[in-house]
Amino acid sequence: MDDNGRIWRTGSRALLDSLHVAKPEADLIQYVIRNLGFVRIHTTRSGVRITLRPRFLTKAAFEAVVFQMVTLEHERFVIEVADAPGIIEIVPGVEDAAARLADLASVGGNITREDFQREEISLRRLHGNPRMSPLAGLLQRWRRSKGNLRTDLATEFGDPALLGRATVMRMTGDSRGVIEYCGDGFTWSEASWRHAMVGHDASGHPDPQYGQNFWAGYLETQRAQAPRLEFIEALIRVPGYPARRSRYERLLLPWRRDGGQFVSVVSVLRTSFPTVSDV
């Protein structure tokens, strides 16, 4: 795929003529990837291998590659950066793989990525989806208990099936709340950061901007007093750690205990990658 999104067969006469090359050279493919903004797509029975140089990836090439990814109907994508030989990323699913390519394309300024995106999705997506089974199980427990917390937070949300990806906010008003519980499944920070968050509002998050963005979902769940399933794509910046872009689904649930009101958030991670340096 050239920088204009046109497809070429590797080693074809048409490609050689367009490059004014008389015969195939051993390193021709690497040359056009590294210097001319080409992207190589190689399909096998086990998946699709995509080789590129991020800073030369144009918007036209990105869109053409994603179109081919959808057309090929594979579920496993191997992404290889030409400047980092021997290092590959394996991404399951065309949607997440396309998002990762968009991250790479942002290096050259050809694709703009927002720091935070939030979308409400149907609770029906929990049905029959093994990856989302931790959220489906929690929703069932919430319905059986009618939203009443009958154990302490560590017992309720320390369920191994939730992988520690749980946060609980005690609501102290229509627009306020404090974090009462934070699980140990968030790899973007040390335990000291997680402990420091407890007893504080969203501004206590290691990335305050991210904290303010995810806080909106708590308020909406509290006001509606109903379960809420969301898809999130977020860039998380924590001091001392590489910034990471993560994609995940999260289930928000309203709870009651001893006259107090709580909102829990439990998430299932799809992908998480460090942001891409200019390679």
mmCIF file with all atom_site columns, N, CA and C in Angstrom, residues 160-208:
data_model
loop_
_atom_site.group_PDB
_atom_site.id
_atom_site.type_symbol
_atom_site.label_atom_id
_atom_site.label_alt_id
_atom_site.label_comp_id
_atom_site.label_asym_id
_atom_site.label_entity_id
_atom_site.label_seq_id
_atom_site.pdbx_PDB_ins_code
_atom_site.Cartn_x
_atom_site.Cartn_y
_atom_site.Cartn_z
_atom_site.occupancy
_atom_site.B_iso_or_equiv
_atom_site.pdbx_formal_charge
_atom_site.auth_seq_id
_atom_site.auth_comp_id
_atom_site.auth_asym_id
_atom_site.auth_atom_id
_atom_site.pdbx_PDB_model_num
ATOM 1   N N  . PRO A 1 160 ? -11.967 -12.316 42.651 1.00 0.00 ? 160 PRO A N  1
ATOM 2   C CA . PRO A 1 160 ? -10.878 -12.530 41.680 1.00 0.00 ? 160 PRO A CA 1
ATOM 3   C C  . PRO A 1 160 ? -11.320 -12.399 40.229 1.00 0.00 ? 160 PRO A C  1
ATOM 4   N N  . ALA A 1 161 ? -12.601 -12.702 39.940 1.00 0.00 ? 161 ALA A N  1
ATOM 5   C CA . ALA A 1 161 ? -13.084 -12.606 38.560 1.00 0.00 ? 161 ALA A CA 1
ATOM 6   C C  . ALA A 1 161 ? -13.017 -11.180 38.031 1.00 0.00 ? 161 ALA A C  1
ATOM 7   N N  . LEU A 1 162 ? -13.005 -10.187 38.931 1.00 0.00 ? 162 LEU A N  1
ATOM 8   C CA . LEU A 1 162 ? -12.981 -8.782  38.515 1.00 0.00 ? 162 LEU A CA 1
ATOM 9   C C  . LEU A 1 162 ? -11.559 -8.289  38.266 1.00 0.00 ? 162 LEU A C  1
ATOM 10  N N  . LEU A 1 163 ? -10.561 -9.103  38.581 1.00 0.00 ? 163 LEU A N  1
ATOM 11  C CA . LEU A 1 163 ? -9.151  -8.823  38.306 1.00 0.00 ? 163 LEU A CA 1
ATOM 12  C C  . LEU A 1 163 ? -8.667  -7.522  38.934 1.00 0.00 ? 163 LEU A C  1
ATOM 13  N N  . GLY A 1 164 ? -9.313  -7.108  40.010 1.00 0.00 ? 164 GLY A N  1
ATOM 14  C CA . GLY A 1 164 ? -8.876  -5.898  40.701 1.00 0.00 ? 164 GLY A CA 1
ATOM 15  C C  . GLY A 1 164 ? -9.197  -4.598  39.997 1.00 0.00 ? 164 GLY A C  1
ATOM 16  N N  . ARG A 1 165 ? -9.964  -4.663  38.900 1.00 0.00 ? 165 ARG A N  1
ATOM 17  C CA . ARG A 1 165 ? -10.242 -3.450  38.123 1.00 0.00 ? 165 ARG A CA 1
ATOM 18  C C  . ARG A 1 165 ? -11.571 -2.823  38.590 1.00 0.00 ? 165 ARG A C  1
ATOM 19  N N  . ALA A 1 166 ? -11.627 -2.487  39.876 1.00 0.00 ? 166 ALA A N  1
ATOM 20  C CA . ALA A 1 166 ? -12.849 -1.936  40.462 1.00 0.00 ? 166 ALA A CA 1
ATOM 21  C C  . ALA A 1 166 ? -12.532 -0.685  41.262 1.00 0.00 ? 166 ALA A C  1
ATOM 22  N N  . THR A 1 167 ? -13.412 0.302   41.135 1.00 0.00 ? 167 THR A N  1
ATOM 23  C CA . THR A 1 167 ? -13.337 1.528   41.930 1.00 0.00 ? 167 THR A CA 1
ATOM 24  C C  . THR A 1 167 ? -14.742 1.822   42.436 1.00 0.00 ? 167 THR A C  1
ATOM 25  N N  . VAL A 1 168 ? -14.852 2.240   43.705 1.00 0.00 ? 168 VAL A N  1
ATOM 26  C CA . VAL A 1 168 ? -16.150 2.557   44.289 1.00 0.00 ? 168 VAL A CA 1
ATOM 27  C C  . VAL A 1 168 ? -16.110 3.972   44.850 1.00 0.00 ? 168 VAL A C  1
ATOM 28  N N  . MET A 1 169 ? -17.100 4.767   44.485 1.00 0.00 ? 169 MET A N  1
ATOM 29  C CA . MET A 1 169 ? -17.223 6.143   44.957 1.00 0.00 ? 169 MET A CA 1
ATOM 30  C C  . MET A 1 169 ? -18.419 6.252   45.898 1.00 0.00 ? 169 MET A C  1
ATOM 31  N N  . ARG A 1 170 ? -18.208 6.841   47.073 1.00 0.00 ? 170 ARG A N  1
ATOM 32  C CA . ARG A 1 170 ? -19.328 7.167   47.965 1.00 0.00 ? 170 ARG A CA 1
ATOM 33  C C  . ARG A 1 170 ? -19.820 8.562   47.595 1.00 0.00 ? 170 ARG A C  1
ATOM 34  N N  . MET A 1 171 ? -21.079 8.637   47.196 1.00 0.00 ? 171 MET A N  1
ATOM 35  C CA . MET A 1 171 ? -21.626 9.900   46.725 1.00 0.00 ? 171 MET A CA 1
ATOM 36  C C  . MET A 1 171 ? -22.012 10.769  47.923 1.00 0.00 ? 171 MET A C  1
ATOM 37  N N  . THR A 1 172 ? -21.528 12.000  47.930 1.00 0.00 ? 172 THR A N  1
ATOM 38  C CA . THR A 1 172 ? -21.793 12.906  49.056 1.00 0.00 ? 172 THR A CA 1
ATOM 39  C C  . THR A 1 172 ? -22.689 14.060  48.649 1.00 0.00 ? 172 THR A C  1
ATOM 40  N N  . GLY A 1 173 ? -23.244 14.015  47.465 1.00 0.00 ? 173 GLY A N  1
ATOM 41  C CA . GLY A 1 173 ? -24.131 15.068  46.989 1.00 0.00 ? 173 GLY A CA 1
ATOM 42  C C  . GLY A 1 173 ? -24.444 14.838  45.528 1.00 0.00 ? 173 GLY A C  1
ATOM 43  N N  . ASP A 1 174 ? -25.191 15.780  44.931 1.00 0.00 ? 174 ASP A N  1
ATOM 44  C CA . ASP A 1 174 ? -25.579 15.625  43.533 1.00 0.00 ? 174 ASP A CA 1
ATOM 45  C C  . ASP A 1 174 ? -24.386 15.706  42.589 1.00 0.00 ? 174 ASP A C  1
ATOM 46  N N  . SER A 1 175 ? -23.305 16.309  43.008 1.00 0.00 ? 175 SER A N  1
ATOM 47  C CA . SER A 1 175 ? -22.158 16.477  42.113 1.00 0.00 ? 175 SER A CA 1
ATOM 48  C C  . SER A 1 175 ? -20.834 16.208  42.820 1.00 0.00 ? 175 SER A C  1
ATOM 49  N N  . ARG A 1 176 ? -20.888 15.492  43.942 1.00 0.00 ? 176 ARG A N  1
ATOM 50  C CA . ARG A 1 176 ? -19.665 15.251  44.703 1.00 0.00 ? 176 ARG A CA 1
ATOM 51  C C  . ARG A 1 176 ? -19.604 13.801  45.159 1.00 0.00 ? 176 ARG A C  1
ATOM 52  N N  . GLY A 1 177 ? -18.396 13.351  45.442 1.00 0.00 ? 177 GLY A N  1
ATOM 53  C CA . GLY A 1 177 ? -18.202 12.010  45.952 1.00 0.00 ? 177 GLY A CA 1
ATOM 54  C C  . GLY A 1 177 ? -16.750 11.803  46.326 1.00 0.00 ? 177 GLY A C  1
ATOM 55  N N  . VAL A 1 178 ? -16.479 10.774  47.117 1.00 0.00 ? 178 VAL A N  1
ATOM 56  C CA . VAL A 1 178 ? -15.105 10.442  47.494 1.00 0.00 ? 178 VAL A CA 1
ATOM 57  C C  . VAL A 1 178 ? -14.870 8.964   47.205 1.00 0.00 ? 178 VAL A C  1
ATOM 58  N N  . ILE A 1 179 ? -13.659 8.646   46.831 1.00 0.00 ? 179 ILE A N  1
ATOM 59  C CA . ILE A 1 179 ? -13.303 7.273   46.502 1.00 0.00 ? 179 ILE A CA 1
ATOM 60  C C  . ILE A 1 179 ? -13.168 6.473   47.794 1.00 0.00 ? 179 ILE A C  1
ATOM 61  N N  . GLU A 1 180 ? -13.926 5.377   47.877 1.00 0.00 ? 180 GLU A N  1
ATOM 62  C CA . GLU A 1 180 ? -13.899 4.521   49.061 1.00 0.00 ? 180 GLU A CA 1
ATOM 63  C C  . GLU A 1 180 ? -13.110 3.233   48.831 1.00 0.00 ? 180 GLU A C  1
ATOM 64  N N  . TYR A 1 181 ? -12.948 2.846   47.574 1.00 0.00 ? 181 TYR A N  1
ATOM 65  C CA . TYR A 1 181 ? -12.255 1.585   47.285 1.00 0.00 ? 181 TYR A CA 1
ATOM 66  C C  . TYR A 1 181 ? -11.609 1.691   45.916 1.00 0.00 ? 181 TYR A C  1
ATOM 67  N N  . CYS A 1 182 ? -10.387 1.173   45.812 1.00 0.00 ? 182 CYS A N  1
ATOM 68  C CA . CYS A 1 182 ? -9.694  1.112   44.516 1.00 0.00 ? 182 CYS A CA 1
ATOM 69  C C  . CYS A 1 182 ? -8.922  -0.197  44.465 1.00 0.00 ? 182 CYS A C  1
ATOM 70  N N  . GLY A 1 183 ? -9.243  -1.038  43.475 1.00 0.00 ? 183 GLY A N  1
ATOM 71  C CA . GLY A 1 183 ? -8.610  -2.348  43.360 1.00 0.00 ? 183 GLY A CA 1
ATOM 72  C C  . GLY A 1 183 ? -7.162  -2.269  42.920 1.00 0.00 ? 183 GLY A C  1
ATOM 73  N N  . ASP A 1 184 ? -6.500  -3.420  42.941 1.00 0.00 ? 184 ASP A N  1
ATOM 74  C CA . ASP A 1 184 ? -5.067  -3.473  42.626 1.00 0.00 ? 184 ASP A CA 1
ATOM 75  C C  . ASP A 1 184 ? -4.789  -3.920  41.201 1.00 0.00 ? 184 ASP A C  1
ATOM 76  N N  . GLY A 1 185 ? -5.812  -3.868  40.340 1.00 0.00 ? 185 GLY A N  1
ATOM 77  C CA . GLY A 1 185 ? -5.624  -4.348  38.970 1.00 0.00 ? 185 GLY A CA 1
ATOM 78  C C  . GLY A 1 185 ? -5.298  -3.265  37.962 1.00 0.00 ? 185 GLY A C  1
ATOM 79  N N  . PHE A 1 186 ? -4.999  -2.053  38.433 1.00 0.00 ? 186 PHE A N  1
ATOM 80  C CA . PHE A 1 186 ? -4.685  -0.960  37.518 1.00 0.00 ? 186 PHE A CA 1
ATOM 81  C C  . PHE A 1 186 ? -3.168  -0.824  37.425 1.00 0.00 ? 186 PHE A C  1
ATOM 82  N N  . THR A 1 187 ? -2.627  -1.197  36.285 1.00 0.00 ? 187 THR A N  1
ATOM 83  C CA . THR A 1 187 ? -1.170  -1.291  36.136 1.00 0.00 ? 187 THR A CA 1
ATOM 84  C C  . THR A 1 187 ? -0.511  0.042   35.818 1.00 0.00 ? 187 THR A C  1
ATOM 85  N N  . TRP A 1 188 ? -1.317  1.115   35.685 1.00 0.00 ? 188 TRP A N  1
ATOM 86  C CA . TRP A 1 188 ? -0.722  2.398   35.337 1.00 0.00 ? 188 TRP A CA 1
ATOM 87  C C  . TRP A 1 188 ? -0.153  3.147   36.539 1.00 0.00 ? 188 TRP A C  1
ATOM 88  N N  . SER A 1 189 ? -0.273  2.581   37.749 1.00 0.00 ? 189 SER A N  1
ATOM 89  C CA . SER A 1 189 ? 0.262   3.292   38.910 1.00 0.00 ? 189 SER A CA 1
ATOM 90  C C  . SER A 1 189 ? 0.685   2.321   39.993 1.00 0.00 ? 189 SER A C  1
ATOM 91  N N  . GLU A 1 190 ? 1.470   2.807   40.940 1.00 0.00 ? 190 GLU A N  1
ATOM 92  C CA . GLU A 1 190 ? 1.902   2.005   42.070 1.00 0.00 ? 190 GLU A CA 1
ATOM 93  C C  . GLU A 1 190 ? 0.809   1.965   43.135 1.00 0.00 ? 190 GLU A C  1
ATOM 94  N N  . ALA A 1 191 ? 0.972   1.030   44.070 1.00 0.00 ? 191 ALA A N  1
ATOM 95  C CA . ALA A 1 191 ? -0.008  0.902   45.144 1.00 0.00 ? 191 ALA A CA 1
ATOM 96  C C  . ALA A 1 191 ? -0.122  2.193   45.948 1.00 0.00 ? 191 ALA A C  1
ATOM 97  N N  . SER A 1 192 ? 0.983   2.922   46.094 1.00 0.00 ? 192 SER A N  1
ATOM 98  C CA . SER A 1 192 ? 0.941   4.158   46.878 1.00 0.00 ? 192 SER A CA 1
ATOM 99  C C  . SER A 1 192 ? -0.008  5.172   46.261 1.00 0.00 ? 192 SER A C  1
ATOM 100 N N  . TRP A 1 193 ? -0.051  5.228   44.939 1.00 0.00 ? 193 TRP A N  1
ATOM 101 C CA . TRP A 1 193 ? -0.990  6.130   44.269 1.00 0.00 ? 193 TRP A CA 1
ATOM 102 C C  . TRP A 1 193 ? -2.427  5.684   44.537 1.00 0.00 ? 193 TRP A C  1
ATOM 103 N N  . ARG A 1 194 ? -2.687  4.382   44.430 1.00 0.00 ? 194 ARG A N  1
ATOM 104 C CA . ARG A 1 194 ? -4.049  3.892   44.628 1.00 0.00 ? 194 ARG A CA 1
ATOM 105 C C  . ARG A 1 194 ? -4.528  4.166   46.052 1.00 0.00 ? 194 ARG A C  1
ATOM 106 N N  . HIS A 1 195 ? -3.638  3.945   47.030 1.00 0.00 ? 195 HIS A N  1
ATOM 107 C CA . HIS A 1 195 ? -4.016  4.204   48.420 1.00 0.00 ? 195 HIS A CA 1
ATOM 108 C C  . HIS A 1 195 ? -4.267  5.697   48.638 1.00 0.00 ? 195 HIS A C  1
ATOM 109 N N  . ALA A 1 196 ? -3.482  6.538   47.965 1.00 0.00 ? 196 ALA A N  1
ATOM 110 C CA . ALA A 1 196 ? -3.638  7.982   48.137 1.00 0.00 ? 196 ALA A CA 1
ATOM 111 C C  . ALA A 1 196 ? -4.971  8.475   47.583 1.00 0.00 ? 196 ALA A C  1
ATOM 112 N N  . MET A 1 197 ? -5.538  7.736   46.619 1.00 0.00 ? 197 MET A N  1
ATOM 113 C CA . MET A 1 197 ? -6.809  8.139   46.029 1.00 0.00 ? 197 MET A CA 1
ATOM 114 C C  . MET A 1 197 ? -7.968  7.943   46.995 1.00 0.00 ? 197 MET A C  1
ATOM 115 N N  . VAL A 1 198 ? -7.882  6.947   47.872 1.00 0.00 ? 198 VAL A N  1
ATOM 116 C CA . VAL A 1 198 ? -8.983  6.630   48.772 1.00 0.00 ? 198 VAL A CA 1
ATOM 117 C C  . VAL A 1 198 ? -9.204  7.792   49.747 1.00 0.00 ? 198 VAL A C  1
ATOM 118 N N  . GLY A 1 199 ? -10.468 8.190   49.866 1.00 0.00 ? 199 GLY A N  1
ATOM 119 C CA . GLY A 1 199 ? -10.817 9.304   50.739 1.00 0.00 ? 199 GLY A CA 1
ATOM 120 C C  . GLY A 1 199 ? -10.804 10.645  50.042 1.00 0.00 ? 199 GLY A C  1
ATOM 121 N N  . HIS A 1 200 ? -10.522 10.658  48.738 1.00 0.00 ? 200 HIS A N  1
ATOM 122 C CA . HIS A 1 200 ? -10.480 11.898  47.974 1.00 0.00 ? 200 HIS A CA 1
ATOM 123 C C  . HIS A 1 200 ? -11.459 11.829  46.801 1.00 0.00 ? 200 HIS A C  1
ATOM 124 N N  . ASP A 1 201 ? -11.741 12.978  46.222 1.00 0.00 ? 201 ASP A N  1
ATOM 125 C CA . ASP A 1 201 ? -12.610 13.005  45.047 1.00 0.00 ? 201 ASP A CA 1
ATOM 126 C C  . ASP A 1 201 ? -11.785 12.699  43.804 1.00 0.00 ? 201 ASP A C  1
ATOM 127 N N  . ALA A 1 202 ? -12.374 12.903  42.621 1.00 0.00 ? 202 ALA A N  1
ATOM 128 C CA . ALA A 1 202 ? -11.710 12.525  41.369 1.00 0.00 ? 202 ALA A CA 1
ATOM 129 C C  . ALA A 1 202 ? -10.401 13.268  41.155 1.00 0.00 ? 202 ALA A C  1
ATOM 130 N N  . SER A 1 203 ? -10.243 14.441  41.781 1.00 0.00 ? 203 SER A N  1
ATOM 131 C CA . SER A 1 203 ? -9.008  15.199  41.601 1.00 0.00 ? 203 SER A CA 1
ATOM 132 C C  . SER A 1 203 ? -7.819  14.487  42.239 1.00 0.00 ? 203 SER A C  1
ATOM 133 N N  . GLY A 1 204 ? -8.093  13.463  43.081 1.00 0.00 ? 204 GLY A N  1
ATOM 134 C CA . GLY A 1 204 ? -7.011  12.701  43.678 1.00 0.00 ? 204 GLY A CA 1
ATOM 135 C C  . GLY A 1 204 ? -6.408  11.670  42.749 1.00 0.00 ? 204 GLY A C  1
ATOM 136 N N  . HIS A 1 205 ? -6.969  11.520  41.553 1.00 0.00 ? 205 HIS A N  1
ATOM 137 C CA . HIS A 1 205 ? -6.440  10.554  40.588 1.00 0.00 ? 205 HIS A CA 1
ATOM 138 C C  . HIS A 1 205 ? -5.033  10.973  40.153 1.00 0.00 ? 205 HIS A C  1
ATOM 139 N N  . PRO A 1 206 ? -4.124  10.018  39.928 1.00 0.00 ? 206 PRO A N  1
ATOM 140 C CA . PRO A 1 206 ? -2.767  10.370  39.471 1.00 0.00 ? 206 PRO A CA 1
ATOM 141 C C  . PRO A 1 206 ? -2.757  11.208  38.196 1.00 0.00 ? 206 PRO A C  1
ATOM 142 N N  . ASP A 1 207 ? -3.751  11.022  37.320 1.00 0.00 ? 207 ASP A N  1
ATOM 143 C CA . ASP A 1 207 ? -3.920  11.879  36.146 1.00 0.00 ? 207 ASP A CA 1
ATOM 144 C C  . ASP A 1 207 ? -5.219  12.656  36.352 1.00 0.00 ? 207 ASP A C  1
ATOM 145 N N  . PRO A 1 208 ? -5.158  13.875  36.915 1.00 0.00 ? 208 PRO A N  1
ATOM 146 C CA . PRO A 1 208 ? -6.379  14.611  37.247 1.00 0.00 ? 208 PRO A CA 1
ATOM 147 C C  . PRO A 1 208 ? -7.308  14.833  36.066 1.00 0.00 ? 208 PRO A C  1
#
